[in-house]
Tab-separated table of N, CA and C in Angstrom:
chain	number	residue	atom	x	y	z
A	1	MET	N	0.755	-1.210	0.038
A	1	MET	CA	-0.020	-0.028	0.028
A	1	MET	C	0.892	1.181	-0.037
A	2	LEU	N	0.505	2.272	-0.795
A	2	LEU	CA	1.259	3.415	-0.945
A	2	LEU	C	0.506	4.600	-0.262
A	3	GLU	N	1.205	5.458	0.330
A	3	GLU	CA	0.513	6.670	1.015
A	3	GLU	C	1.545	7.989	0.659
A	4	SER	N	0.774	9.219	0.834
A	4	SER	CA	1.431	10.391	0.664
A	4	SER	C	0.818	11.250	1.430
A	5	ALA	N	1.369	12.438	1.823
A	5	ALA	CA	0.766	13.324	2.879
A	5	ALA	C	-0.040	14.425	1.978
A	6	VAL	N	-0.956	15.167	2.632
A	6	VAL	CA	-1.597	16.223	1.943
A	6	VAL	C	-1.284	17.405	2.622
A	7	THR	N	-0.915	18.456	1.785
A	7	THR	CA	-0.362	19.703	2.375
A	7	THR	C	-1.533	20.638	2.777
A	8	LYS	N	-1.342	21.807	3.328
A	8	LYS	CA	-2.339	22.804	3.742
A	8	LYS	C	-3.027	23.254	2.712
A	9	LYS	N	-2.522	23.253	1.380
A	9	LYS	CA	-3.172	23.599	0.109
A	9	LYS	C	-4.095	22.606	-0.503
A	10	GLY	N	-4.131	21.318	0.143
A	10	GLY	CA	-4.568	20.236	-0.682
A	10	GLY	C	-3.778	19.488	-1.682
A	11	GLN	N	-2.552	19.607	-1.724
A	11	GLN	CA	-1.756	19.178	-2.602
A	11	GLN	C	-0.963	17.860	-2.143
A	12	THR	N	-0.772	16.853	-2.920
A	12	THR	CA	-0.169	15.620	-2.712
A	12	THR	C	0.866	15.361	-3.662
A	13	THR	N	1.933	14.518	-3.597
A	13	THR	CA	2.889	13.944	-4.439
A	13	THR	C	2.496	12.493	-4.796
A	14	LEU	N	2.230	12.253	-6.088
A	14	LEU	CA	2.052	10.851	-6.493
A	14	LEU	C	3.330	10.081	-6.134
A	15	PRO	N	3.249	8.951	-5.542
A	15	PRO	CA	4.528	8.154	-5.329
A	15	PRO	C	5.091	7.750	-6.588
A	16	LYS	N	6.337	7.457	-6.721
A	16	LYS	CA	7.007	6.997	-7.869
A	16	LYS	C	6.199	5.774	-8.577
A	17	PRO	N	6.086	4.795	-7.805
A	17	PRO	CA	5.425	3.664	-8.470
A	17	PRO	C	4.042	3.908	-9.066
A	18	VAL	N	3.220	4.920	-8.436
A	18	VAL	CA	2.034	5.433	-9.163
A	18	VAL	C	2.221	6.099	-10.420
A	19	ARG	N	3.266	7.027	-10.389
A	19	ARG	CA	3.611	7.728	-11.579
A	19	ARG	C	4.195	6.817	-12.760
A	20	ASP	N	4.839	5.758	-12.158
A	20	ASP	CA	5.465	4.861	-13.163
A	20	ASP	C	4.295	4.037	-13.847
A	21	THR	N	3.270	3.318	-13.044
A	21	THR	CA	2.041	2.824	-13.609
A	21	THR	C	1.270	3.423	-14.412
A	22	LEU	N	1.130	4.763	-14.053
A	22	LEU	CA	0.243	5.581	-15.063
A	22	LEU	C	1.177	6.220	-16.277
A	23	SER	N	2.286	6.197	-16.255
A	23	SER	CA	3.285	6.643	-17.172
A	23	SER	C	3.109	8.277	-17.372
A	24	VAL	N	3.109	8.938	-16.046
A	24	VAL	CA	3.051	10.251	-16.081
A	24	VAL	C	4.248	10.904	-15.755
A	25	GLN	N	4.651	12.032	-16.122
A	25	GLN	CA	5.666	12.826	-15.896
A	25	GLN	C	5.391	14.217	-15.371
A	26	ALA	N	6.314	14.838	-15.043
A	26	ALA	CA	6.159	16.376	-14.421
A	26	ALA	C	5.626	17.037	-15.471
A	27	GLY	N	4.521	17.835	-15.310
A	27	GLY	CA	3.787	18.503	-16.397
A	27	GLY	C	2.592	17.882	-17.002
A	28	ASP	N	2.556	16.566	-16.801
A	28	ASP	CA	1.175	15.608	-17.385
A	28	ASP	C	-0.023	16.053	-16.338
A	29	ARG	N	-1.118	15.707	-16.890
A	29	ARG	CA	-2.153	16.118	-16.360
A	29	ARG	C	-2.759	14.753	-15.895
A	30	VAL	N	-3.546	14.711	-14.683
A	30	VAL	CA	-4.309	13.515	-14.198
A	30	VAL	C	-5.693	14.058	-13.968
A	31	ARG	N	-6.574	12.914	-14.040
A	31	ARG	CA	-8.115	12.921	-13.908
A	31	ARG	C	-8.447	12.389	-12.785
A	32	TYR	N	-9.362	12.936	-11.788
A	32	TYR	CA	-9.756	12.185	-10.703
A	32	TYR	C	-11.351	11.816	-10.767
A	33	ILE	N	-11.743	10.510	-10.695
A	33	ILE	CA	-12.984	10.090	-10.733
A	33	ILE	C	-13.452	9.699	-9.142
A	34	VAL	N	-14.437	10.299	-8.664
A	34	VAL	CA	-14.805	9.858	-7.416
A	34	VAL	C	-16.095	9.105	-7.592
A	35	LEU	N	-16.186	7.727	-7.087
A	35	LEU	CA	-17.198	6.903	-7.257
A	35	LEU	C	-17.304	6.080	-6.059
A	36	ASP	N	-18.547	6.101	-5.339
A	36	ASP	CA	-18.876	5.377	-4.232
A	36	ASP	C	-17.783	5.434	-3.089
A	37	GLY	N	-17.226	6.796	-2.759
A	37	GLY	CA	-16.283	6.954	-1.715
A	37	GLY	C	-15.009	6.681	-2.081
A	38	GLU	N	-14.712	6.243	-3.317
A	38	GLU	CA	-13.250	5.920	-3.722
A	38	GLU	C	-12.773	6.873	-4.864
A	39	VAL	N	-11.610	7.104	-5.078
A	39	VAL	CA	-11.155	8.071	-6.127
A	39	VAL	C	-10.061	7.108	-6.855
A	40	ARG	N	-10.424	7.406	-8.230
A	40	ARG	CA	-9.506	6.680	-9.264
A	40	ARG	C	-8.758	7.800	-9.977
A	41	ILE	N	-7.476	7.499	-10.216
A	41	ILE	CA	-6.642	8.523	-10.778
A	41	ILE	C	-6.371	7.992	-12.352
A	42	LEU	N	-6.604	8.629	-13.284
A	42	LEU	CA	-6.362	8.363	-14.584
A	42	LEU	C	-5.515	9.466	-15.312
A	43	PRO	N	-4.659	8.997	-16.213
A	43	PRO	CA	-3.646	10.047	-16.964
A	43	PRO	C	-4.710	10.559	-17.971
A	44	VAL	N	-4.400	11.841	-18.211
A	44	VAL	CA	-4.997	12.553	-19.321
A	44	VAL	C	-4.055	12.444	-20.576
A	45	ARG	N	-4.425	11.955	-21.480
A	45	ARG	CA	-3.643	11.562	-22.559
A	45	ARG	C	-3.744	12.718	-23.828
A	46	PRO	N	-3.105	13.518	-24.046
A	46	PRO	CA	-3.407	14.681	-25.091
A	46	PRO	C	-3.353	13.933	-26.489
A	47	ILE	N	-4.225	14.412	-27.417
A	47	ILE	CA	-4.293	13.647	-28.541
A	47	ILE	C	-2.946	13.435	-29.482
A	48	ARG	N	-1.894	14.451	-29.226
A	48	ARG	CA	-0.630	14.433	-29.782
A	48	ARG	C	0.098	13.116	-29.622
A	49	ARG	N	-0.379	12.451	-28.419
A	49	ARG	CA	0.461	11.284	-28.023
A	49	ARG	C	-0.159	10.113	-28.779
A	50	LEU	N	-1.176	10.148	-29.455
A	50	LEU	CA	-1.667	9.061	-30.455
A	50	LEU	C	-0.863	9.111	-31.680
A	51	PHE	N	-0.313	10.165	-32.252
A	51	PHE	CA	0.431	10.162	-33.312
A	51	PHE	C	1.232	9.064	-33.555
A	52	GLY	N	1.152	8.303	-34.685
A	52	GLY	CA	1.903	7.122	-34.857
A	52	GLY	C	1.361	5.893	-34.268
A	53	ALA	N	0.390	5.838	-33.506
A	53	ALA	CA	-0.047	4.684	-32.777
A	53	ALA	C	-0.634	3.659	-33.606
A	54	LEU	N	-1.066	3.966	-34.687
A	54	LEU	CA	-1.707	3.028	-35.706
A	54	LEU	C	-0.789	2.955	-36.986
A	55	GLN	N	-0.449	1.852	-37.226
A	55	GLN	CA	0.474	1.709	-38.327
A	55	GLN	C	-0.117	1.102	-39.584
A	56	HIS	N	0.044	1.699	-40.738
A	56	HIS	CA	-0.576	1.194	-42.079
A	56	HIS	C	0.594	1.224	-42.990
A	57	ASP	N	0.781	-0.039	-43.517
A	57	ASP	CA	1.841	-0.193	-44.410
A	57	ASP	C	1.432	-0.142	-45.889
A	58	GLY	N	0.115	0.100	-46.184
A	58	GLY	CA	-0.230	0.086	-47.582
A	58	GLY	C	-0.304	1.334	-48.154
A	59	PRO	N	-1.082	1.532	-49.176
A	59	PRO	CA	-1.051	2.805	-49.979
A	59	PRO	C	-2.235	3.599	-49.161
A	60	PRO	N	-2.111	4.987	-49.150
A	60	PRO	CA	-3.265	5.788	-48.671
A	60	PRO	C	-4.541	5.509	-49.321
A	61	VAL	N	-5.528	5.647	-48.676
A	61	VAL	CA	-6.910	5.584	-49.021
A	61	VAL	C	-7.629	6.959	-49.144
A	62	THR	N	-8.631	6.877	-50.239
A	62	THR	CA	-9.416	8.178	-50.353
A	62	THR	C	-10.588	8.292	-49.211
A	63	VAL	N	-11.014	9.350	-49.190
A	63	VAL	CA	-12.213	9.503	-48.425
A	63	VAL	C	-13.315	8.753	-49.015
A	64	GLU	N	-13.534	8.833	-50.086
A	64	GLU	CA	-14.585	8.081	-50.633
A	64	GLU	C	-14.344	6.373	-50.483
A	65	GLU	N	-13.168	5.962	-50.645
A	65	GLU	CA	-12.974	4.450	-50.302
A	65	GLU	C	-13.376	4.179	-48.926
A	66	MET	N	-12.956	5.109	-47.786
A	66	MET	CA	-13.330	5.070	-46.703
A	66	MET	C	-14.912	4.966	-46.277
A	67	LYS	N	-15.659	5.924	-46.945
A	67	LYS	CA	-17.165	5.755	-46.811
A	67	LYS	C	-17.647	4.568	-47.424
A	68	ARG	N	-17.106	4.114	-48.579
A	68	ARG	CA	-17.588	2.889	-49.047
A	68	ARG	C	-17.436	1.724	-48.245
A	69	ALA	N	-16.145	1.668	-47.603
A	69	ALA	CA	-15.968	0.494	-46.664
A	69	ALA	C	-16.840	0.485	-45.416
A	70	ALA	N	-16.956	1.871	-44.984
A	70	ALA	CA	-17.949	1.938	-43.660
A	70	ALA	C	-19.402	1.449	-44.024
A	71	ALA	N	-19.858	1.883	-45.342
A	71	ALA	CA	-21.137	1.521	-45.740
A	71	ALA	C	-21.301	0.006	-45.777
A	72	GLU	N	-20.410	-0.418	-46.360
A	72	GLU	CA	-20.464	-2.139	-46.620
A	72	GLU	C	-20.212	-2.567	-45.383
A	73	GLY	N	-19.478	-2.130	-44.287
A	73	GLY	CA	-19.497	-2.754	-43.021
A	73	GLY	C	-20.775	-2.767	-42.219
A	74	ALA	N	-21.406	-1.517	-42.475
A	74	ALA	CA	-22.856	-1.392	-41.776
A	74	ALA	C	-23.898	-2.154	-42.435
A	75	ALA	N	-23.657	-2.315	-43.744
A	75	ALA	CA	-24.697	-3.302	-44.416
A	75	ALA	C	-24.527	-4.728	-44.008
A	76	SER	N	-23.367	-5.264	-43.842
A	76	SER	CA	-23.141	-6.490	-43.448
A	76	SER	C	-23.563	-6.858	-41.902
A	77	GLU	N	-23.819	-5.837	-41.231
A	77	GLU	CA	-24.095	-5.944	-39.818
A	77	GLU	C	-25.809	-6.276	-39.661
A	78	GLU	N	-26.356	-5.763	-40.785
A	78	GLU	CA	-27.930	-6.098	-40.799
A	78	GLU	C	-28.479	-7.328	-40.764
């Protein structure tokens, strides 16, 4: 179990194992979710961190091709 103190200003330091688990660094933001008397801390991931997360090794597709594929996928689910 990990603990940290709360200052007069209501601030605390996330222990290193928590920072490592959340992959947060100085300047990153976290979100607090309060639910049933418990608090969950989640890292806020800026959209720029997603750059390069999806790899595609084929040729680029057009918007029309994407629309056609989406329509075909929706039709196959009916």
